mmCIF file with all atom_site columns, C-alpha atoms in Angstrom:
data_model
loop_
_atom_site.group_PDB
_atom_site.id
_atom_site.type_symbol
_atom_site.label_atom_id
_atom_site.label_alt_id
_atom_site.label_comp_id
_atom_site.label_asym_id
_atom_site.label_entity_id
_atom_site.label_seq_id
_atom_site.pdbx_PDB_ins_code
_atom_site.Cartn_x
_atom_site.Cartn_y
_atom_site.Cartn_z
_atom_site.occupancy
_atom_site.B_iso_or_equiv
_atom_site.pdbx_formal_charge
_atom_site.auth_seq_id
_atom_site.auth_comp_id
_atom_site.auth_asym_id
_atom_site.auth_atom_id
_atom_site.pdbx_PDB_model_num
ATOM 1   C CA . UNK A 1 1   ? 33.108 -4.908  -5.313  1.00 70.00 ? 102 UNK A CA 1
ATOM 2   C CA . UNK A 1 2   ? 36.061 -4.325  -7.670  1.00 82.00 ? 103 UNK A CA 1
ATOM 3   C CA . UNK A 1 3   ? 35.446 -3.668  -11.360 1.00 88.00 ? 104 UNK A CA 1
ATOM 4   C CA . UNK A 1 4   ? 36.958 -6.070  -13.886 1.00 89.00 ? 105 UNK A CA 1
ATOM 5   C CA . UNK A 1 5   ? 39.933 -4.785  -15.881 1.00 90.00 ? 106 UNK A CA 1
ATOM 6   C CA . UNK A 1 6   ? 40.465 -7.889  -18.018 1.00 91.00 ? 107 UNK A CA 1
ATOM 7   C CA . UNK A 1 7   ? 38.154 -10.077 -20.129 1.00 90.00 ? 108 UNK A CA 1
ATOM 8   C CA . UNK A 1 8   ? 39.254 -13.640 -20.822 1.00 90.00 ? 109 UNK A CA 1
ATOM 9   C CA . UNK A 1 9   ? 37.683 -15.834 -23.493 1.00 89.00 ? 110 UNK A CA 1
ATOM 10  C CA . UNK A 1 10  ? 38.455 -19.542 -23.611 1.00 88.00 ? 111 UNK A CA 1
ATOM 11  C CA . UNK A 1 11  ? 36.670 -21.483 -26.373 1.00 87.00 ? 112 UNK A CA 1
ATOM 12  C CA . UNK A 1 12  ? 36.498 -25.181 -27.155 1.00 89.00 ? 113 UNK A CA 1
ATOM 13  C CA . UNK A 1 13  ? 34.883 -26.779 -30.198 1.00 91.00 ? 114 UNK A CA 1
ATOM 14  C CA . UNK A 1 14  ? 33.799 -30.399 -29.907 1.00 92.00 ? 115 UNK A CA 1
ATOM 15  C CA . UNK A 1 15  ? 32.986 -32.731 -32.794 1.00 92.00 ? 116 UNK A CA 1
ATOM 16  C CA . UNK A 1 16  ? 30.416 -35.274 -31.626 1.00 93.00 ? 117 UNK A CA 1
ATOM 17  C CA . UNK A 1 17  ? 28.777 -38.437 -32.908 1.00 93.00 ? 118 UNK A CA 1
ATOM 18  C CA . UNK A 1 18  ? 25.206 -37.987 -31.643 1.00 92.00 ? 119 UNK A CA 1
ATOM 19  C CA . UNK A 1 19  ? 22.145 -40.281 -31.741 1.00 91.00 ? 120 UNK A CA 1
ATOM 20  C CA . UNK A 1 20  ? 19.302 -39.472 -34.133 1.00 85.00 ? 121 UNK A CA 1
ATOM 21  C CA . UNK A 1 21  ? 17.032 -38.648 -31.207 1.00 87.00 ? 122 UNK A CA 1
ATOM 22  C CA . UNK A 1 22  ? 19.284 -35.695 -30.409 1.00 88.00 ? 123 UNK A CA 1
ATOM 23  C CA . UNK A 1 23  ? 19.661 -34.549 -34.027 1.00 83.00 ? 124 UNK A CA 1
ATOM 24  C CA . UNK A 1 24  ? 15.902 -34.534 -34.621 1.00 81.00 ? 125 UNK A CA 1
ATOM 25  C CA . UNK A 1 25  ? 15.491 -31.422 -32.459 1.00 79.00 ? 126 UNK A CA 1
ATOM 26  C CA . UNK A 1 26  ? 15.496 -27.903 -33.887 1.00 77.00 ? 127 UNK A CA 1
ATOM 27  C CA . UNK A 1 27  ? 18.414 -25.610 -33.097 1.00 77.00 ? 128 UNK A CA 1
ATOM 28  C CA . UNK A 1 28  ? 16.980 -24.052 -29.937 1.00 81.00 ? 129 UNK A CA 1
ATOM 29  C CA . UNK A 1 29  ? 15.929 -27.393 -28.470 1.00 85.00 ? 130 UNK A CA 1
ATOM 30  C CA . UNK A 1 30  ? 19.220 -29.000 -29.486 1.00 88.00 ? 131 UNK A CA 1
ATOM 31  C CA . UNK A 1 31  ? 21.143 -26.351 -27.527 1.00 89.00 ? 132 UNK A CA 1
ATOM 32  C CA . UNK A 1 32  ? 18.859 -26.785 -24.505 1.00 91.00 ? 133 UNK A CA 1
ATOM 33  C CA . UNK A 1 33  ? 19.283 -30.550 -24.594 1.00 92.00 ? 134 UNK A CA 1
ATOM 34  C CA . UNK A 1 34  ? 23.055 -30.250 -24.794 1.00 93.00 ? 135 UNK A CA 1
ATOM 35  C CA . UNK A 1 35  ? 23.098 -27.738 -21.953 1.00 93.00 ? 136 UNK A CA 1
ATOM 36  C CA . UNK A 1 36  ? 21.064 -30.092 -19.776 1.00 92.00 ? 137 UNK A CA 1
ATOM 37  C CA . UNK A 1 37  ? 23.328 -33.000 -20.718 1.00 92.00 ? 138 UNK A CA 1
ATOM 38  C CA . UNK A 1 38  ? 26.467 -31.086 -19.752 1.00 92.00 ? 139 UNK A CA 1
ATOM 39  C CA . UNK A 1 39  ? 24.892 -29.936 -16.508 1.00 92.00 ? 140 UNK A CA 1
ATOM 40  C CA . UNK A 1 40  ? 26.647 -28.225 -13.631 1.00 88.00 ? 141 UNK A CA 1
ATOM 41  C CA . UNK A 1 41  ? 29.638 -30.582 -13.785 1.00 89.00 ? 142 UNK A CA 1
ATOM 42  C CA . UNK A 1 42  ? 30.772 -29.191 -17.137 1.00 89.00 ? 143 UNK A CA 1
ATOM 43  C CA . UNK A 1 43  ? 29.234 -25.722 -17.083 1.00 89.00 ? 144 UNK A CA 1
ATOM 44  C CA . UNK A 1 44  ? 30.402 -24.840 -13.577 1.00 89.00 ? 145 UNK A CA 1
ATOM 45  C CA . UNK A 1 45  ? 33.558 -26.944 -13.606 1.00 91.00 ? 146 UNK A CA 1
ATOM 46  C CA . UNK A 1 46  ? 35.447 -24.680 -16.004 1.00 91.00 ? 147 UNK A CA 1
ATOM 47  C CA . UNK A 1 47  ? 34.784 -21.460 -14.000 1.00 92.00 ? 148 UNK A CA 1
ATOM 48  C CA . UNK A 1 48  ? 35.690 -23.199 -10.746 1.00 93.00 ? 149 UNK A CA 1
ATOM 49  C CA . UNK A 1 49  ? 39.000 -24.544 -12.036 1.00 94.00 ? 150 UNK A CA 1
ATOM 50  C CA . UNK A 1 50  ? 39.748 -21.264 -13.828 1.00 93.00 ? 151 UNK A CA 1
ATOM 51  C CA . UNK A 1 51  ? 39.168 -19.274 -10.638 1.00 92.00 ? 152 UNK A CA 1
ATOM 52  C CA . UNK A 1 52  ? 41.546 -21.486 -8.678  1.00 94.00 ? 153 UNK A CA 1
ATOM 53  C CA . UNK A 1 53  ? 44.254 -21.299 -11.334 1.00 95.00 ? 154 UNK A CA 1
ATOM 54  C CA . UNK A 1 54  ? 43.970 -17.529 -11.709 1.00 93.00 ? 155 UNK A CA 1
ATOM 55  C CA . UNK A 1 55  ? 44.280 -17.113 -7.943  1.00 94.00 ? 156 UNK A CA 1
ATOM 56  C CA . UNK A 1 56  ? 47.792 -18.498 -8.227  1.00 95.00 ? 157 UNK A CA 1
ATOM 57  C CA . UNK A 1 57  ? 48.834 -15.372 -10.160 1.00 96.00 ? 158 UNK A CA 1
ATOM 58  C CA . UNK A 1 58  ? 46.873 -13.016 -7.942  1.00 94.00 ? 159 UNK A CA 1
ATOM 59  C CA . UNK A 1 59  ? 43.850 -12.645 -10.208 1.00 94.00 ? 160 UNK A CA 1
ATOM 60  C CA . UNK A 1 60  ? 40.231 -12.975 -9.108  1.00 92.00 ? 161 UNK A CA 1
ATOM 61  C CA . UNK A 1 61  ? 37.347 -14.306 -11.191 1.00 92.00 ? 162 UNK A CA 1
ATOM 62  C CA . UNK A 1 62  ? 34.428 -11.886 -10.707 1.00 91.00 ? 163 UNK A CA 1
ATOM 63  C CA . UNK A 1 63  ? 31.849 -13.085 -13.242 1.00 91.00 ? 164 UNK A CA 1
ATOM 64  C CA . UNK A 1 64  ? 31.497 -15.567 -16.040 1.00 90.00 ? 165 UNK A CA 1
ATOM 65  C CA . UNK A 1 65  ? 29.154 -16.279 -18.910 1.00 89.00 ? 166 UNK A CA 1
ATOM 66  C CA . UNK A 1 66  ? 28.640 -19.492 -20.831 1.00 90.00 ? 167 UNK A CA 1
ATOM 67  C CA . UNK A 1 67  ? 27.274 -19.526 -24.371 1.00 87.00 ? 168 UNK A CA 1
ATOM 68  C CA . UNK A 1 68  ? 26.252 -22.818 -25.967 1.00 89.00 ? 169 UNK A CA 1
ATOM 69  C CA . UNK A 1 69  ? 25.759 -23.258 -29.699 1.00 86.00 ? 170 UNK A CA 1
ATOM 70  C CA . UNK A 1 70  ? 25.550 -26.318 -31.900 1.00 84.00 ? 171 UNK A CA 1
ATOM 71  C CA . UNK A 1 71  ? 25.430 -27.036 -35.610 1.00 80.00 ? 172 UNK A CA 1
ATOM 72  C CA . UNK A 1 72  ? 23.785 -30.119 -37.027 1.00 80.00 ? 173 UNK A CA 1
ATOM 73  C CA . UNK A 1 73  ? 26.304 -31.213 -39.666 1.00 79.00 ? 174 UNK A CA 1
ATOM 74  C CA . UNK A 1 74  ? 23.850 -33.638 -41.275 1.00 75.00 ? 175 UNK A CA 1
ATOM 75  C CA . UNK A 1 75  ? 21.550 -30.784 -42.351 1.00 72.00 ? 176 UNK A CA 1
ATOM 76  C CA . UNK A 1 76  ? 22.468 -28.876 -45.531 1.00 77.00 ? 177 UNK A CA 1
ATOM 77  C CA . UNK A 1 77  ? 23.170 -25.212 -44.750 1.00 82.00 ? 178 UNK A CA 1
ATOM 78  C CA . UNK A 1 78  ? 20.743 -22.559 -45.986 1.00 89.00 ? 179 UNK A CA 1
ATOM 79  C CA . UNK A 1 79  ? 22.170 -20.633 -48.921 1.00 91.00 ? 180 UNK A CA 1
ATOM 80  C CA . UNK A 1 80  ? 23.199 -17.140 -47.803 1.00 94.00 ? 181 UNK A CA 1
ATOM 81  C CA . UNK A 1 81  ? 21.894 -15.555 -51.003 1.00 95.00 ? 182 UNK A CA 1
ATOM 82  C CA . UNK A 1 82  ? 18.468 -17.090 -50.396 1.00 96.00 ? 183 UNK A CA 1
ATOM 83  C CA . UNK A 1 83  ? 18.418 -15.669 -46.854 1.00 97.00 ? 184 UNK A CA 1
ATOM 84  C CA . UNK A 1 84  ? 19.324 -12.172 -48.038 1.00 97.00 ? 185 UNK A CA 1
ATOM 85  C CA . UNK A 1 85  ? 16.799 -12.311 -50.890 1.00 97.00 ? 186 UNK A CA 1
ATOM 86  C CA . UNK A 1 86  ? 14.015 -13.243 -48.476 1.00 97.00 ? 187 UNK A CA 1
ATOM 87  C CA . UNK A 1 87  ? 14.955 -10.884 -45.664 1.00 98.00 ? 188 UNK A CA 1
ATOM 88  C CA . UNK A 1 88  ? 17.267 -8.001  -46.606 1.00 98.00 ? 189 UNK A CA 1
ATOM 89  C CA . UNK A 1 89  ? 16.050 -6.087  -43.541 1.00 98.00 ? 190 UNK A CA 1
ATOM 90  C CA . UNK A 1 90  ? 17.776 -8.476  -41.115 1.00 98.00 ? 191 UNK A CA 1
ATOM 91  C CA . UNK A 1 91  ? 21.241 -8.063  -39.621 1.00 97.00 ? 192 UNK A CA 1
ATOM 92  C CA . UNK A 1 92  ? 23.908 -10.733 -40.080 1.00 95.00 ? 193 UNK A CA 1
ATOM 93  C CA . UNK A 1 93  ? 23.186 -12.143 -36.619 1.00 91.00 ? 194 UNK A CA 1
ATOM 94  C CA . UNK A 1 94  ? 19.454 -12.279 -37.323 1.00 95.00 ? 195 UNK A CA 1
ATOM 95  C CA . UNK A 1 95  ? 20.038 -14.007 -40.665 1.00 95.00 ? 196 UNK A CA 1
ATOM 96  C CA . UNK A 1 96  ? 22.052 -16.641 -38.804 1.00 89.00 ? 197 UNK A CA 1
ATOM 97  C CA . UNK A 1 97  ? 19.143 -17.149 -36.419 1.00 89.00 ? 198 UNK A CA 1
ATOM 98  C CA . UNK A 1 98  ? 16.738 -17.656 -39.313 1.00 93.00 ? 199 UNK A CA 1
ATOM 99  C CA . UNK A 1 99  ? 19.180 -20.126 -40.868 1.00 90.00 ? 200 UNK A CA 1
ATOM 100 C CA . UNK A 1 100 ? 19.252 -22.095 -37.610 1.00 84.00 ? 201 UNK A CA 1
ATOM 101 C CA . UNK A 1 101 ? 15.450 -22.088 -37.408 1.00 86.00 ? 202 UNK A CA 1
ATOM 102 C CA . UNK A 1 102 ? 15.133 -23.237 -41.014 1.00 88.00 ? 203 UNK A CA 1
ATOM 103 C CA . UNK A 1 103 ? 17.732 -26.000 -40.756 1.00 80.00 ? 204 UNK A CA 1
ATOM 104 C CA . UNK A 1 104 ? 16.209 -29.341 -41.624 1.00 77.00 ? 205 UNK A CA 1
ATOM 105 C CA . UNK A 1 105 ? 12.798 -27.825 -42.437 1.00 83.00 ? 206 UNK A CA 1
ATOM 106 C CA . UNK A 1 106 ? 13.440 -25.712 -45.518 1.00 86.00 ? 207 UNK A CA 1
ATOM 107 C CA . UNK A 1 107 ? 11.727 -26.795 -48.767 1.00 88.00 ? 208 UNK A CA 1
ATOM 108 C CA . UNK A 1 108 ? 13.954 -27.555 -51.742 1.00 84.00 ? 209 UNK A CA 1
ATOM 109 C CA . UNK A 1 109 ? 11.879 -25.627 -54.294 1.00 89.00 ? 210 UNK A CA 1
ATOM 110 C CA . UNK A 1 110 ? 13.366 -22.089 -54.610 1.00 87.00 ? 211 UNK A CA 1
ATOM 111 C CA . UNK A 1 111 ? 9.984  -20.323 -54.679 1.00 88.00 ? 212 UNK A CA 1
ATOM 112 C CA . UNK A 1 112 ? 8.700  -22.183 -51.633 1.00 94.00 ? 213 UNK A CA 1
ATOM 113 C CA . UNK A 1 113 ? 12.049 -21.697 -49.901 1.00 94.00 ? 214 UNK A CA 1
ATOM 114 C CA . UNK A 1 114 ? 11.823 -17.931 -50.371 1.00 95.00 ? 215 UNK A CA 1
ATOM 115 C CA . UNK A 1 115 ? 8.313  -17.805 -48.899 1.00 95.00 ? 216 UNK A CA 1
ATOM 116 C CA . UNK A 1 116 ? 9.332  -20.068 -46.026 1.00 96.00 ? 217 UNK A CA 1
ATOM 117 C CA . UNK A 1 117 ? 12.378 -17.957 -45.127 1.00 97.00 ? 218 UNK A CA 1
ATOM 118 C CA . UNK A 1 118 ? 10.390 -14.732 -45.490 1.00 97.00 ? 219 UNK A CA 1
ATOM 119 C CA . UNK A 1 119 ? 7.778  -16.019 -43.037 1.00 97.00 ? 220 UNK A CA 1
ATOM 120 C CA . UNK A 1 120 ? 10.454 -16.956 -40.491 1.00 96.00 ? 221 UNK A CA 1
ATOM 121 C CA . UNK A 1 121 ? 12.191 -13.597 -40.940 1.00 97.00 ? 222 UNK A CA 1
ATOM 122 C CA . UNK A 1 122 ? 9.031  -11.565 -40.385 1.00 97.00 ? 223 UNK A CA 1
ATOM 123 C CA . UNK A 1 123 ? 8.174  -13.654 -37.338 1.00 96.00 ? 224 UNK A CA 1
ATOM 124 C CA . UNK A 1 124 ? 11.583 -12.681 -35.964 1.00 96.00 ? 225 UNK A CA 1
ATOM 125 C CA . UNK A 1 125 ? 11.540 -8.987  -36.984 1.00 97.00 ? 226 UNK A CA 1
ATOM 126 C CA . UNK A 1 126 ? 8.547  -7.202  -38.534 1.00 96.00 ? 227 UNK A CA 1
ATOM 127 C CA . UNK A 1 127 ? 9.179  -3.702  -37.184 1.00 97.00 ? 228 UNK A CA 1
ATOM 128 C CA . UNK A 1 128 ? 9.815  -0.772  -39.519 1.00 96.00 ? 229 UNK A CA 1
ATOM 129 C CA . UNK A 1 129 ? 13.509 -0.395  -40.305 1.00 98.00 ? 230 UNK A CA 1
ATOM 130 C CA . UNK A 1 130 ? 13.858 2.984   -41.955 1.00 98.00 ? 231 UNK A CA 1
ATOM 131 C CA . UNK A 1 131 ? 16.794 4.570   -43.753 1.00 98.00 ? 232 UNK A CA 1
ATOM 132 C CA . UNK A 1 132 ? 16.930 8.008   -45.385 1.00 97.00 ? 233 UNK A CA 1
ATOM 133 C CA . UNK A 1 133 ? 16.724 8.145   -49.157 1.00 97.00 ? 234 UNK A CA 1
ATOM 134 C CA . UNK A 1 134 ? 15.941 10.439  -52.052 1.00 97.00 ? 235 UNK A CA 1
ATOM 135 C CA . UNK A 1 135 ? 13.188 9.996   -54.596 1.00 96.00 ? 236 UNK A CA 1
ATOM 136 C CA . UNK A 1 136 ? 13.973 11.181  -58.102 1.00 96.00 ? 237 UNK A CA 1
ATOM 137 C CA . UNK A 1 137 ? 10.890 11.579  -60.251 1.00 94.00 ? 238 UNK A CA 1
ATOM 138 C CA . UNK A 1 138 ? 8.809  13.745  -62.521 1.00 93.00 ? 239 UNK A CA 1
ATOM 139 C CA . UNK A 1 139 ? 6.566  16.441  -61.032 1.00 90.00 ? 240 UNK A CA 1
ATOM 140 C CA . UNK A 1 140 ? 3.207  16.960  -62.708 1.00 78.00 ? 241 UNK A CA 1
ATOM 141 C CA . UNK A 1 141 ? 1.938  20.521  -62.347 1.00 74.00 ? 242 UNK A CA 1
ATOM 142 C CA . UNK A 1 142 ? -0.843 21.595  -64.638 1.00 70.00 ? 243 UNK A CA 1
ATOM 143 C CA . UNK A 1 143 ? 0.188  20.543  -68.108 1.00 71.00 ? 244 UNK A CA 1
ATOM 144 C CA . UNK A 1 144 ? 3.896  20.697  -67.322 1.00 79.00 ? 245 UNK A CA 1
ATOM 145 C CA . UNK A 1 145 ? 6.258  17.928  -66.220 1.00 83.00 ? 246 UNK A CA 1
ATOM 146 C CA . UNK A 1 146 ? 9.580  18.705  -64.552 1.00 90.00 ? 247 UNK A CA 1
ATOM 147 C CA . UNK A 1 147 ? 12.313 16.807  -62.721 1.00 92.00 ? 248 UNK A CA 1
ATOM 148 C CA . UNK A 1 148 ? 12.151 16.742  -58.924 1.00 94.00 ? 249 UNK A CA 1
ATOM 149 C CA . UNK A 1 149 ? 14.131 15.230  -56.050 1.00 95.00 ? 250 UNK A CA 1
ATOM 150 C CA . UNK A 1 150 ? 12.450 14.830  -52.639 1.00 94.00 ? 251 UNK A CA 1
ATOM 151 C CA . UNK A 1 151 ? 13.734 13.595  -49.288 1.00 95.00 ? 252 UNK A CA 1
ATOM 152 C CA . UNK A 1 152 ? 12.137 10.393  -48.034 1.00 96.00 ? 253 UNK A CA 1
ATOM 153 C CA . UNK A 1 153 ? 12.616 7.262   -45.949 1.00 97.00 ? 254 UNK A CA 1
ATOM 154 C CA . UNK A 1 154 ? 12.798 3.689   -47.209 1.00 98.00 ? 255 UNK A CA 1
ATOM 155 C CA . UNK A 1 155 ? 11.372 0.895   -45.094 1.00 98.00 ? 256 UNK A CA 1
ATOM 156 C CA . UNK A 1 156 ? 13.715 -2.064  -45.530 1.00 98.00 ? 257 UNK A CA 1
ATOM 157 C CA . UNK A 1 157 ? 11.132 -4.439  -44.047 1.00 98.00 ? 258 UNK A CA 1
ATOM 158 C CA . UNK A 1 158 ? 8.428  -4.041  -46.673 1.00 97.00 ? 259 UNK A CA 1
ATOM 159 C CA . UNK A 1 159 ? 9.838  -1.732  -49.361 1.00 97.00 ? 260 UNK A CA 1
ATOM 160 C CA . UNK A 1 160 ? 7.513  1.217   -48.772 1.00 97.00 ? 261 UNK A CA 1
ATOM 161 C CA . UNK A 1 161 ? 8.850  4.734   -49.325 1.00 97.00 ? 262 UNK A CA 1
ATOM 162 C CA . UNK A 1 162 ? 7.499  7.693   -47.338 1.00 96.00 ? 263 UNK A CA 1
ATOM 163 C CA . UNK A 1 163 ? 8.176  11.280  -48.359 1.00 95.00 ? 264 UNK A CA 1
ATOM 164 C CA . UNK A 1 164 ? 8.535  14.141  -45.875 1.00 90.00 ? 265 UNK A CA 1
ATOM 165 C CA . UNK A 1 165 ? 5.532  16.196  -44.826 1.00 90.00 ? 266 UNK A CA 1
ATOM 166 C CA . UNK A 1 166 ? 6.687  19.186  -46.867 1.00 90.00 ? 267 UNK A CA 1
ATOM 167 C CA . UNK A 1 167 ? 6.539  17.138  -50.091 1.00 90.00 ? 268 UNK A CA 1
ATOM 168 C CA . UNK A 1 168 ? 3.265  15.303  -49.596 1.00 91.00 ? 269 UNK A CA 1
ATOM 169 C CA . UNK A 1 169 ? 1.377  17.617  -51.950 1.00 90.00 ? 270 UNK A CA 1
ATOM 170 C CA . UNK A 1 170 ? 3.729  16.922  -54.852 1.00 89.00 ? 271 UNK A CA 1
ATOM 171 C CA . UNK A 1 171 ? 2.034  14.808  -57.491 1.00 90.00 ? 272 UNK A CA 1
ATOM 172 C CA . UNK A 1 172 ? 4.646  12.605  -59.061 1.00 92.00 ? 273 UNK A CA 1
ATOM 173 C CA . UNK A 1 173 ? 4.295  10.831  -62.359 1.00 91.00 ? 274 UNK A CA 1
ATOM 174 C CA . UNK A 1 174 ? 2.836  7.369   -61.722 1.00 92.00 ? 275 UNK A CA 1
ATOM 175 C CA . UNK A 1 175 ? 3.847  3.944   -62.933 1.00 93.00 ? 276 UNK A CA 1
ATOM 176 C CA . UNK A 1 176 ? 6.344  1.145   -62.513 1.00 93.00 ? 277 UNK A CA 1
ATOM 177 C CA . UNK A 1 177 ? 9.842  2.582   -62.795 1.00 93.00 ? 278 UNK A CA 1
ATOM 178 C CA . UNK A 1 178 ? 8.514  6.153   -62.757 1.00 92.00 ? 279 UNK A CA 1
ATOM 179 C CA . UNK A 1 179 ? 10.704 7.067   -59.790 1.00 96.00 ? 280 UNK A CA 1
ATOM 180 C CA . UNK A 1 180 ? 14.255 6.230   -58.742 1.00 97.00 ? 281 UNK A CA 1
ATOM 181 C CA . UNK A 1 181 ? 15.198 5.585   -55.121 1.00 97.00 ? 282 UNK A CA 1
ATOM 182 C CA . UNK A 1 182 ? 18.737 6.523   -54.045 1.00 98.00 ? 283 UNK A CA 1
ATOM 183 C CA . UNK A 1 183 ? 20.209 5.732   -50.622 1.00 97.00 ? 284 UNK A CA 1
ATOM 184 C CA . UNK A 1 184 ? 23.479 5.004   -48.809 1.00 97.00 ? 285 UNK A CA 1
ATOM 185 C CA . UNK A 1 185 ? 25.461 7.629   -50.718 1.00 96.00 ? 286 UNK A CA 1
ATOM 186 C CA . UNK A 1 186 ? 24.430 6.152   -54.031 1.00 96.00 ? 287 UNK A CA 1
ATOM 187 C CA . UNK A 1 187 ? 25.406 2.574   -53.138 1.00 97.00 ? 288 UNK A CA 1
ATOM 188 C CA . UNK A 1 188 ? 21.715 1.691   -53.311 1.00 97.00 ? 289 UNK A CA 1
ATOM 189 C CA . UNK A 1 189 ? 19.877 2.873   -56.415 1.00 97.00 ? 290 UNK A CA 1
ATOM 190 C CA . UNK A 1 190 ? 16.843 1.245   -57.956 1.00 95.00 ? 291 UNK A CA 1
ATOM 191 C CA . UNK A 1 191 ? 13.566 1.958   -59.711 1.00 96.00 ? 292 UNK A CA 1
ATOM 192 C CA . UNK A 1 192 ? 10.393 2.277   -57.676 1.00 96.00 ? 293 UNK A CA 1
ATOM 193 C CA . UNK A 1 193 ? 6.694  2.097   -58.380 1.00 96.00 ? 294 UNK A CA 1
ATOM 194 C CA . UNK A 1 194 ? 4.513  5.172   -57.821 1.00 95.00 ? 295 UNK A CA 1
ATOM 195 C CA . UNK A 1 195 ? 0.987  3.774   -57.490 1.00 94.00 ? 296 UNK A CA 1
ATOM 196 C CA . UNK A 1 196 ? -0.865 7.025   -56.864 1.00 93.00 ? 297 UNK A CA 1
ATOM 197 C CA . UNK A 1 197 ? -1.380 9.697   -54.237 1.00 92.00 ? 298 UNK A CA 1
ATOM 198 C CA . UNK A 1 198 ? -3.147 9.963   -50.879 1.00 93.00 ? 299 UNK A CA 1
ATOM 199 C CA . UNK A 1 199 ? -3.314 12.578  -48.107 1.00 89.00 ? 300 UNK A CA 1
ATOM 200 C CA . UNK A 1 200 ? -0.036 11.074  -46.839 1.00 89.00 ? 301 UNK A CA 1
ATOM 201 C CA . UNK A 1 201 ? 1.654  11.798  -50.156 1.00 91.00 ? 302 UNK A CA 1
ATOM 202 C CA . UNK A 1 202 ? 2.745  9.665   -53.117 1.00 94.00 ? 303 UNK A CA 1
ATOM 203 C CA . UNK A 1 203 ? 2.306  5.914   -52.675 1.00 96.00 ? 304 UNK A CA 1
ATOM 204 C CA . UNK A 1 204 ? 5.743  4.558   -53.576 1.00 97.00 ? 305 UNK A CA 1
ATOM 205 C CA . UNK A 1 205 ? 7.216  1.115   -53.082 1.00 97.00 ? 306 UNK A CA 1
ATOM 206 C CA . UNK A 1 206 ? 10.341 -0.821  -53.963 1.00 97.00 ? 307 UNK A CA 1
ATOM 207 C CA . UNK A 1 207 ? 10.551 -4.568  -54.463 1.00 97.00 ? 308 UNK A CA 1
ATOM 208 C CA . UNK A 1 208 ? 12.224 -6.660  -51.770 1.00 97.00 ? 309 UNK A CA 1
ATOM 209 C CA . UNK A 1 209 ? 14.324 -8.212  -54.548 1.00 96.00 ? 310 UNK A CA 1
ATOM 210 C CA . UNK A 1 210 ? 15.768 -4.796  -55.381 1.00 97.00 ? 311 UNK A CA 1
ATOM 211 C CA . UNK A 1 211 ? 16.461 -3.987  -51.727 1.00 98.00 ? 312 UNK A CA 1
ATOM 212 C CA . UNK A 1 212 ? 18.318 -7.300  -51.469 1.00 98.00 ? 313 UNK A CA 1
ATOM 213 C CA . UNK A 1 213 ? 20.741 -6.242  -54.224 1.00 97.00 ? 314 UNK A CA 1
ATOM 214 C CA . UNK A 1 214 ? 22.019 -3.429  -51.977 1.00 97.00 ? 315 UNK A CA 1
ATOM 215 C CA . UNK A 1 215 ? 21.331 -5.098  -48.654 1.00 98.00 ? 316 UNK A CA 1
ATOM 216 C CA . UNK A 1 216 ? 24.828 -4.779  -47.158 1.00 97.00 ? 317 UNK A CA 1
ATOM 217 C CA . UNK A 1 217 ? 25.043 -1.015  -47.681 1.00 98.00 ? 318 UNK A CA 1
ATOM 218 C CA . UNK A 1 218 ? 21.480 -0.454  -46.477 1.00 98.00 ? 319 UNK A CA 1
ATOM 219 C CA . UNK A 1 219 ? 21.883 -2.549  -43.323 1.00 98.00 ? 320 UNK A CA 1
ATOM 220 C CA . UNK A 1 220 ? 25.145 -0.768  -42.515 1.00 97.00 ? 321 UNK A CA 1
ATOM 221 C CA . UNK A 1 221 ? 23.310 2.543   -42.871 1.00 97.00 ? 322 UNK A CA 1
ATOM 222 C CA . UNK A 1 222 ? 20.452 1.375   -40.649 1.00 98.00 ? 323 UNK A CA 1
ATOM 223 C CA . UNK A 1 223 ? 22.820 0.056   -37.982 1.00 97.00 ? 324 UNK A CA 1
ATOM 224 C CA . UNK A 1 224 ? 24.864 3.261   -38.010 1.00 95.00 ? 325 UNK A CA 1
ATOM 225 C CA . UNK A 1 225 ? 21.816 5.324   -37.086 1.00 93.00 ? 326 UNK A CA 1
ATOM 226 C CA . UNK A 1 226 ? 20.498 2.950   -34.407 1.00 86.00 ? 327 UNK A CA 1
#
């Protein structure tokens, strides 16, 4: 079978007046309903006609893919800033998916909206998404305190910071704002909270709100290493 040497994209956008019974569905169901309504006549008709037309210039249609999407224009869009604030660990595509899921269901109250979007985001992706970072803090040794910088990883999903094995015995000064987290070549820099120490090293975390302020740089870093 020959390999394709050309990819053709033909896109149409239709504006539709739809009944309420169709608009009541969530995004996934709306797309399924529209796909079923179009059926083989529409979904297979375009590839069939395209194949016949291309044959006239000596080209052969080997494969095709159909992607259906729909946007309910009666539902107010979810504010992008609210999405990022709730889920800075998600990619742009994943944020769009959460926005689709939340459409028509999101509460108006900002606090409730944040919790609602966060719940949807974690249901979509709750895996650890780690990026390298540095922890700048104060090292407590005996009665002395000195500056120290240790290599670590920041979990974008929950804000936890894990230091390397070689630095687990370091006892950093504790407290809110006692350490500074630096990542993405300095594009992400914020204060962290050192809550104490365990066998796994200092217990350090960063607020999701702070991660959201540097979300673009952090997601780019995460995507570059995955």
